[in-house]
PDB file of C-alpha atoms in Angstrom:
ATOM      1  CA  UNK P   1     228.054  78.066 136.107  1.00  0.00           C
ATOM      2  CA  UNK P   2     226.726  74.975 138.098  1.00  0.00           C
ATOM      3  CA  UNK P   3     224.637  71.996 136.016  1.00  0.00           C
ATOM      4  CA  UNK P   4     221.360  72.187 137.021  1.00  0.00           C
ATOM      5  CA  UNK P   5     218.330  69.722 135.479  1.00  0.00           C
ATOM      6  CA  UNK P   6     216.552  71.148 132.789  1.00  0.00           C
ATOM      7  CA  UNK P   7     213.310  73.054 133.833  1.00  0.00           C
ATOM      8  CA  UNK P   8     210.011  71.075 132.950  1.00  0.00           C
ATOM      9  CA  UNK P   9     207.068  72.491 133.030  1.00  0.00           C
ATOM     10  CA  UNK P  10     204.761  69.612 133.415  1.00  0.00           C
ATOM     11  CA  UNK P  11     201.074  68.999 131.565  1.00  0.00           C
ATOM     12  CA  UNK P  12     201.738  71.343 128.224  1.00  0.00           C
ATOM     13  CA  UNK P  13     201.729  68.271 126.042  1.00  0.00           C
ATOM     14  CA  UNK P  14     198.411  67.542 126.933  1.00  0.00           C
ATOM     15  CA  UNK P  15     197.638  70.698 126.496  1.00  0.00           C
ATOM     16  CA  UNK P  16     198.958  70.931 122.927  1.00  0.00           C
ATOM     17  CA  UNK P  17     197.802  67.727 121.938  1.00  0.00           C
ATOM     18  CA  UNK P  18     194.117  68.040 122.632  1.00  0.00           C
ATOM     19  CA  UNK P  19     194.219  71.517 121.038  1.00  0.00           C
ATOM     20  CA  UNK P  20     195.396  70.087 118.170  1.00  0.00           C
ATOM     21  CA  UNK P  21     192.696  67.736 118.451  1.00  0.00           C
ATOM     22  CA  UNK P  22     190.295  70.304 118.477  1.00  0.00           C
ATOM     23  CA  UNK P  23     191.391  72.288 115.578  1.00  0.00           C
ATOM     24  CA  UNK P  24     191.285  68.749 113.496  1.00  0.00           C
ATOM     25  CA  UNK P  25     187.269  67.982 114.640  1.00  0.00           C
ATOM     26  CA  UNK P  26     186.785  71.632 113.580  1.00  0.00           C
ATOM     27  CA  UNK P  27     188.334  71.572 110.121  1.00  0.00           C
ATOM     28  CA  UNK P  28     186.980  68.177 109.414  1.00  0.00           C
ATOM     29  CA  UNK P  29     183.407  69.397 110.510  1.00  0.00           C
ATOM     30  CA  UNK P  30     183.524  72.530 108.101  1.00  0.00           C
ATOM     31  CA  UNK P  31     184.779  70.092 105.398  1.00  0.00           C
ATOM     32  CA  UNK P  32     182.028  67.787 105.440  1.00  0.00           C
ATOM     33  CA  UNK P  33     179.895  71.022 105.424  1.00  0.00           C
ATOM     34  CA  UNK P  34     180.944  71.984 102.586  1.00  0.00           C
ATOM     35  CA  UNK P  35     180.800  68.969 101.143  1.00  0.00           C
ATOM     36  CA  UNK P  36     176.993  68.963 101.748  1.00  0.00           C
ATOM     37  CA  UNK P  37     176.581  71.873 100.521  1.00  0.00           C
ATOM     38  CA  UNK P  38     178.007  71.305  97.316  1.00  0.00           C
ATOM     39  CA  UNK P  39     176.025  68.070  97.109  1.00  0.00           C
ATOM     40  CA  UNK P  40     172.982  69.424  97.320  1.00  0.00           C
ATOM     41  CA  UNK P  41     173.538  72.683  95.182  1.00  0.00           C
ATOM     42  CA  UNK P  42     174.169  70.030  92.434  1.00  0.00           C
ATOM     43  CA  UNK P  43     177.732  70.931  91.934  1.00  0.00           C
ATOM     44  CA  UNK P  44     178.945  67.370  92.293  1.00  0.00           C
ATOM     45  CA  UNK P  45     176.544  66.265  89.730  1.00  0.00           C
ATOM     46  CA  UNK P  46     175.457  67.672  86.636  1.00  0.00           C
ATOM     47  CA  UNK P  47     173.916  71.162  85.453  1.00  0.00           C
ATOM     48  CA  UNK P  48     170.500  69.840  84.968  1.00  0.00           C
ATOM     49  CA  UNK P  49     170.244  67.706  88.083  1.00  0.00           C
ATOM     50  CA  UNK P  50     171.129  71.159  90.052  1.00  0.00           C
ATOM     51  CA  UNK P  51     168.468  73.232  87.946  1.00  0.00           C
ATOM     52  CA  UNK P  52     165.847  70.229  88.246  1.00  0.00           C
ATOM     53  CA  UNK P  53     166.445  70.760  92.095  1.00  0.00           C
ATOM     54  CA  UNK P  54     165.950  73.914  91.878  1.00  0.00           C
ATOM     55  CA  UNK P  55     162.476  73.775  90.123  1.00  0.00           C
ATOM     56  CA  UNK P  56     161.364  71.350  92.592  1.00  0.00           C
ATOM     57  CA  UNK P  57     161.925  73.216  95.674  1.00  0.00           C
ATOM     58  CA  UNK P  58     160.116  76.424  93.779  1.00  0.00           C
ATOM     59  CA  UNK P  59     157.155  74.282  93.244  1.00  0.00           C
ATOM     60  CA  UNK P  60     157.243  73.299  96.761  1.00  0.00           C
ATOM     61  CA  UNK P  61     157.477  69.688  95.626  1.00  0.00           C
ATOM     62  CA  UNK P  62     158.227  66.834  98.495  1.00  0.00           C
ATOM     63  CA  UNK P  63     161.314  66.137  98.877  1.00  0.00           C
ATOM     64  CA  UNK P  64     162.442  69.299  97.263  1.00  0.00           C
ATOM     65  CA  UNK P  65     166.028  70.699  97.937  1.00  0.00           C
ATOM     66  CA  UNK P  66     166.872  74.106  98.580  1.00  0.00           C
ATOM     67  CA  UNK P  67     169.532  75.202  95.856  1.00  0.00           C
ATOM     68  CA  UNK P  68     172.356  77.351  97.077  1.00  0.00           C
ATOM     69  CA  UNK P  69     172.626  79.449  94.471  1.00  0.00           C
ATOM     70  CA  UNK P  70     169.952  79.497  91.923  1.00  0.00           C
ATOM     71  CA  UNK P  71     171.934  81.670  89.613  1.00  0.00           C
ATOM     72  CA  UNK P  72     174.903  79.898  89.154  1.00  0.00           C
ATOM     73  CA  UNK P  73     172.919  76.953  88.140  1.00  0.00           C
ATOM     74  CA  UNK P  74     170.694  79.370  85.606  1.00  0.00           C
ATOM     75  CA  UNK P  75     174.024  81.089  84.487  1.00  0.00           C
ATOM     76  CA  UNK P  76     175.846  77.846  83.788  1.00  0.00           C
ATOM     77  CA  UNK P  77     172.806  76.547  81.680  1.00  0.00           C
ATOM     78  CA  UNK P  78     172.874  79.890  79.345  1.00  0.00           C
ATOM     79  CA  UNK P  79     176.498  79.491  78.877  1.00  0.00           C
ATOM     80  CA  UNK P  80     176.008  75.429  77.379  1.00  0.00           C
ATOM     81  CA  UNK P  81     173.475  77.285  75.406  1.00  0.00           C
ATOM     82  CA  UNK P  82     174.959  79.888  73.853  1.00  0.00           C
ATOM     83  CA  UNK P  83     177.635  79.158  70.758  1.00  0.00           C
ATOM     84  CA  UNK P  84     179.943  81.506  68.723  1.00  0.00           C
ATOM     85  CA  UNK P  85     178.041  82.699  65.694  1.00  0.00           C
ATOM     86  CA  UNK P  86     180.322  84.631  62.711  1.00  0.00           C
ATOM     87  CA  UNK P  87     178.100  86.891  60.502  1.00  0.00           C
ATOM     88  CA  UNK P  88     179.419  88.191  57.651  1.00  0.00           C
ATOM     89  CA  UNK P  89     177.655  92.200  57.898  1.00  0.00           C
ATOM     90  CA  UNK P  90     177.160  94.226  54.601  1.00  0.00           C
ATOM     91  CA  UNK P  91     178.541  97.340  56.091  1.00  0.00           C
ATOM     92  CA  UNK P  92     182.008  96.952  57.016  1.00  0.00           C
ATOM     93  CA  UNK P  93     182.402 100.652  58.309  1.00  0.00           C
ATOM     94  CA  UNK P  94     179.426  99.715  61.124  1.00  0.00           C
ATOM     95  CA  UNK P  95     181.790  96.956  62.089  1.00  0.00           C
ATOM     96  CA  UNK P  96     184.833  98.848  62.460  1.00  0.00           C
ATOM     97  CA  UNK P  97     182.778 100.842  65.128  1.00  0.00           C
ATOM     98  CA  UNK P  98     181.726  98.357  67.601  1.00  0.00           C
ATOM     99  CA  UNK P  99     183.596  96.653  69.987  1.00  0.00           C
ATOM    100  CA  UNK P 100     183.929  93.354  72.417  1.00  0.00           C
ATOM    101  CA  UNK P 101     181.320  93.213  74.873  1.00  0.00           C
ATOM    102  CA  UNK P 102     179.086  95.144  72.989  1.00  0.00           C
ATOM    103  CA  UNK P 103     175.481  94.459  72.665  1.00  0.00           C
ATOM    104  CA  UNK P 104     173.512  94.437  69.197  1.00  0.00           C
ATOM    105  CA  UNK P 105     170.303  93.917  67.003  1.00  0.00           C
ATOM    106  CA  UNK P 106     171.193  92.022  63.772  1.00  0.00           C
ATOM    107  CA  UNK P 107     168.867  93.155  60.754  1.00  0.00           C
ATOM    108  CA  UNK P 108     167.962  91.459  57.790  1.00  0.00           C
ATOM    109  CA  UNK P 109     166.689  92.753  54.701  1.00  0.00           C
ATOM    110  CA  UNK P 110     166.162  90.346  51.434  1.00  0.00           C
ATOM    111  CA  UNK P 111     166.795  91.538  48.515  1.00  0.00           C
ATOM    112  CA  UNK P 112     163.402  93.661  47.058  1.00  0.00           C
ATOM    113  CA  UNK P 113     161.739  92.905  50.500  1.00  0.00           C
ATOM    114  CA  UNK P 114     159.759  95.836  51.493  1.00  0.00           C
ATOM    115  CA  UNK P 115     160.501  95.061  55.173  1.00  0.00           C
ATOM    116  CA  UNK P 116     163.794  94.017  57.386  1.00  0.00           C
ATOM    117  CA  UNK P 117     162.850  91.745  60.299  1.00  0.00           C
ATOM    118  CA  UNK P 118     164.958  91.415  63.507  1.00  0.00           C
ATOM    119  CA  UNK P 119     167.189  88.103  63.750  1.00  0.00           C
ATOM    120  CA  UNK P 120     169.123  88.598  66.674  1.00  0.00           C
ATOM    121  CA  UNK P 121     168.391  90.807  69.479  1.00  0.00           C
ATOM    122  CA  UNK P 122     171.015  91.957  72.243  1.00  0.00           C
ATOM    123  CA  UNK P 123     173.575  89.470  70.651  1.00  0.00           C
ATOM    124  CA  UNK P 124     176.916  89.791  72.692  1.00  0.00           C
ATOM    125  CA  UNK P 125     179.961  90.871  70.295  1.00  0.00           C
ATOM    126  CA  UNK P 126     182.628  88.307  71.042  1.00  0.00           C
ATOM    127  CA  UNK P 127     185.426  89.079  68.618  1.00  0.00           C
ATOM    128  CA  UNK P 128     185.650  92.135  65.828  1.00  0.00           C
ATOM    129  CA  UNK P 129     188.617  90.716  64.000  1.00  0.00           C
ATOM    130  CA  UNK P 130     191.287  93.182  62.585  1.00  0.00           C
ATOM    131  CA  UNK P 131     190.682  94.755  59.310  1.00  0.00           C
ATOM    132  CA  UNK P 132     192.744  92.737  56.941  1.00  0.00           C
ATOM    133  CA  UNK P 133     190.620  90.018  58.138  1.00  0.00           C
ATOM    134  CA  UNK P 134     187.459  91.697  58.967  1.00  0.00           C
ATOM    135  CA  UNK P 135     186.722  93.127  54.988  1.00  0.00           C
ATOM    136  CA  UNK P 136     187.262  90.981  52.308  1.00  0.00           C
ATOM    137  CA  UNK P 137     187.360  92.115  48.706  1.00  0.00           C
ATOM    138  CA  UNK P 138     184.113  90.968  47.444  1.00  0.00           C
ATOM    139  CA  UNK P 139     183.080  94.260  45.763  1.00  0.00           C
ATOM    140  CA  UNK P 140     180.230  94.554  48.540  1.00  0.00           C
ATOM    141  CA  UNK P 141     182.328  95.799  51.415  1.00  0.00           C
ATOM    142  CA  UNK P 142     180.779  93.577  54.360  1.00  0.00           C
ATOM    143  CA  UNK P 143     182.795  92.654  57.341  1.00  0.00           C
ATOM    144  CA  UNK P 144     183.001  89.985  59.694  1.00  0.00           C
ATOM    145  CA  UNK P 145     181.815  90.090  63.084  1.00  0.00           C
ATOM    146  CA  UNK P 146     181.781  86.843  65.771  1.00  0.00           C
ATOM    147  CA  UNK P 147     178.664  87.441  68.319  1.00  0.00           C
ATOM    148  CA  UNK P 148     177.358  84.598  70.798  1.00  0.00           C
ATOM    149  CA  UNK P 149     173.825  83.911  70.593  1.00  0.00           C
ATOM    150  CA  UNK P 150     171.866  80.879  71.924  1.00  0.00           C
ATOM    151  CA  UNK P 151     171.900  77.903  69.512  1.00  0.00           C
ATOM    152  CA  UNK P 152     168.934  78.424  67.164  1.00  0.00           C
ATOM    153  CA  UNK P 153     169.254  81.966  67.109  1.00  0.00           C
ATOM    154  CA  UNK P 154     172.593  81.124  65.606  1.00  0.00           C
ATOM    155  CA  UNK P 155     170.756  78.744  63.021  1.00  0.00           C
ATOM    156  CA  UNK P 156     168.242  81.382  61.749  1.00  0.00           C
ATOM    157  CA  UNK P 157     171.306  84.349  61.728  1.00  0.00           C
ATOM    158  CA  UNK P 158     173.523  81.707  59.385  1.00  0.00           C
ATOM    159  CA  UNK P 159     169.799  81.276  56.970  1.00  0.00           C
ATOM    160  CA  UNK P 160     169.599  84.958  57.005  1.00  0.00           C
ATOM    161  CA  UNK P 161     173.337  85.567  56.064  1.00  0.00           C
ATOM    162  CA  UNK P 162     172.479  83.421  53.213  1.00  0.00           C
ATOM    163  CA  UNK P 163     169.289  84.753  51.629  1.00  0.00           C
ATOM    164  CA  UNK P 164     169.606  88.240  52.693  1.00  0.00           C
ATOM    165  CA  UNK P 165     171.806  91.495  53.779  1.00  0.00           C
ATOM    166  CA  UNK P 166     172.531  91.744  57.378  1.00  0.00           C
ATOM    167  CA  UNK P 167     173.067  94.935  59.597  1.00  0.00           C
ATOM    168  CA  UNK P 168     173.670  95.521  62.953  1.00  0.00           C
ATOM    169  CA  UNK P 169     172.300  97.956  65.499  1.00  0.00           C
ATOM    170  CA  UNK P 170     174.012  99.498  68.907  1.00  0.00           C
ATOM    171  CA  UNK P 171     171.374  98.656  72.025  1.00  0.00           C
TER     172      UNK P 171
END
């Protein structure tokens, strides 16, 4: 076989280069984008700043920005909001039944009350721990049962499991 100069095809690095170039405006375009966005959703900054936002550009407010998504924000806020509340239930068999993810009423009945009031409604059941855990031998047969509950809901369900009897109710 005879040498022969390689073949060159001439131009293609141009080519290549400013389609690189192209590809590197686009992606740095869509970053800074998103980076807007984010920034004025409120995810860079706080919770509050993002719901504050939020409320101004409902009101129709000057200077009021648009947030992306309202319910993140609103979703976010319950969850700082809500805590992990135990409650110690008289009826440890109505325990036993429910499981996690369940939703409930907590009832509370004092002692020689004539009427139970409602403490918690729709209370999420976190945790139903296991039996040997759950009952404990206190002659009264109650069971424990972990439900999350916004903060002062959980401060009026721990005054109740101290003056009274609590039950809970499937919704």
């Amino acid at each position: 076989m005879p040498p022969f100069d390689p073949v060159r095809v001439r131009g293609s690095g141009r080519r290549l280069r400013r389609a690189l170039s192209r590809r590197r405006r686009a992606t740095a375009a869509g970053l800074a984008m998103t980076a807007a966005a984010l920034a004025t959703a409120g995810a860079g900054g706080s919770v509050r700043a993002a719901a504050d936002a939020g409320a101004r550009a409902e009101s129709g407010a000057p200077g009021a920005v648009a947030v992306a998504n309202p319910s993140q924000s609103s979703r976010a806020q319950r969850a700082a909001k809500m805590v992990s509340a135990p409650v110690r239930i008289a009826d440890g068999a109505t325990v036993r039944l429910l499981r996690r993810g369940d939703r409930v009423d907590v009832i509370a009945a004092a002692e020689g009350a004539p009427e139970a009031r409602v403490v918690a409604s729709g209370a999420r059941v976190i945790e139903v721990p296991r039996t040997r855990e759950t009952v404990v031998d206190t002659g009264d047969g109650g069971a424990l049962l972990v439900l999350s509950v916004p903060r002062a809901t959980a401060t009026e369900l721990a005054a109740a499991g101290a003056t009274s009897r609590l039950a809970v109710t499937l919704c």
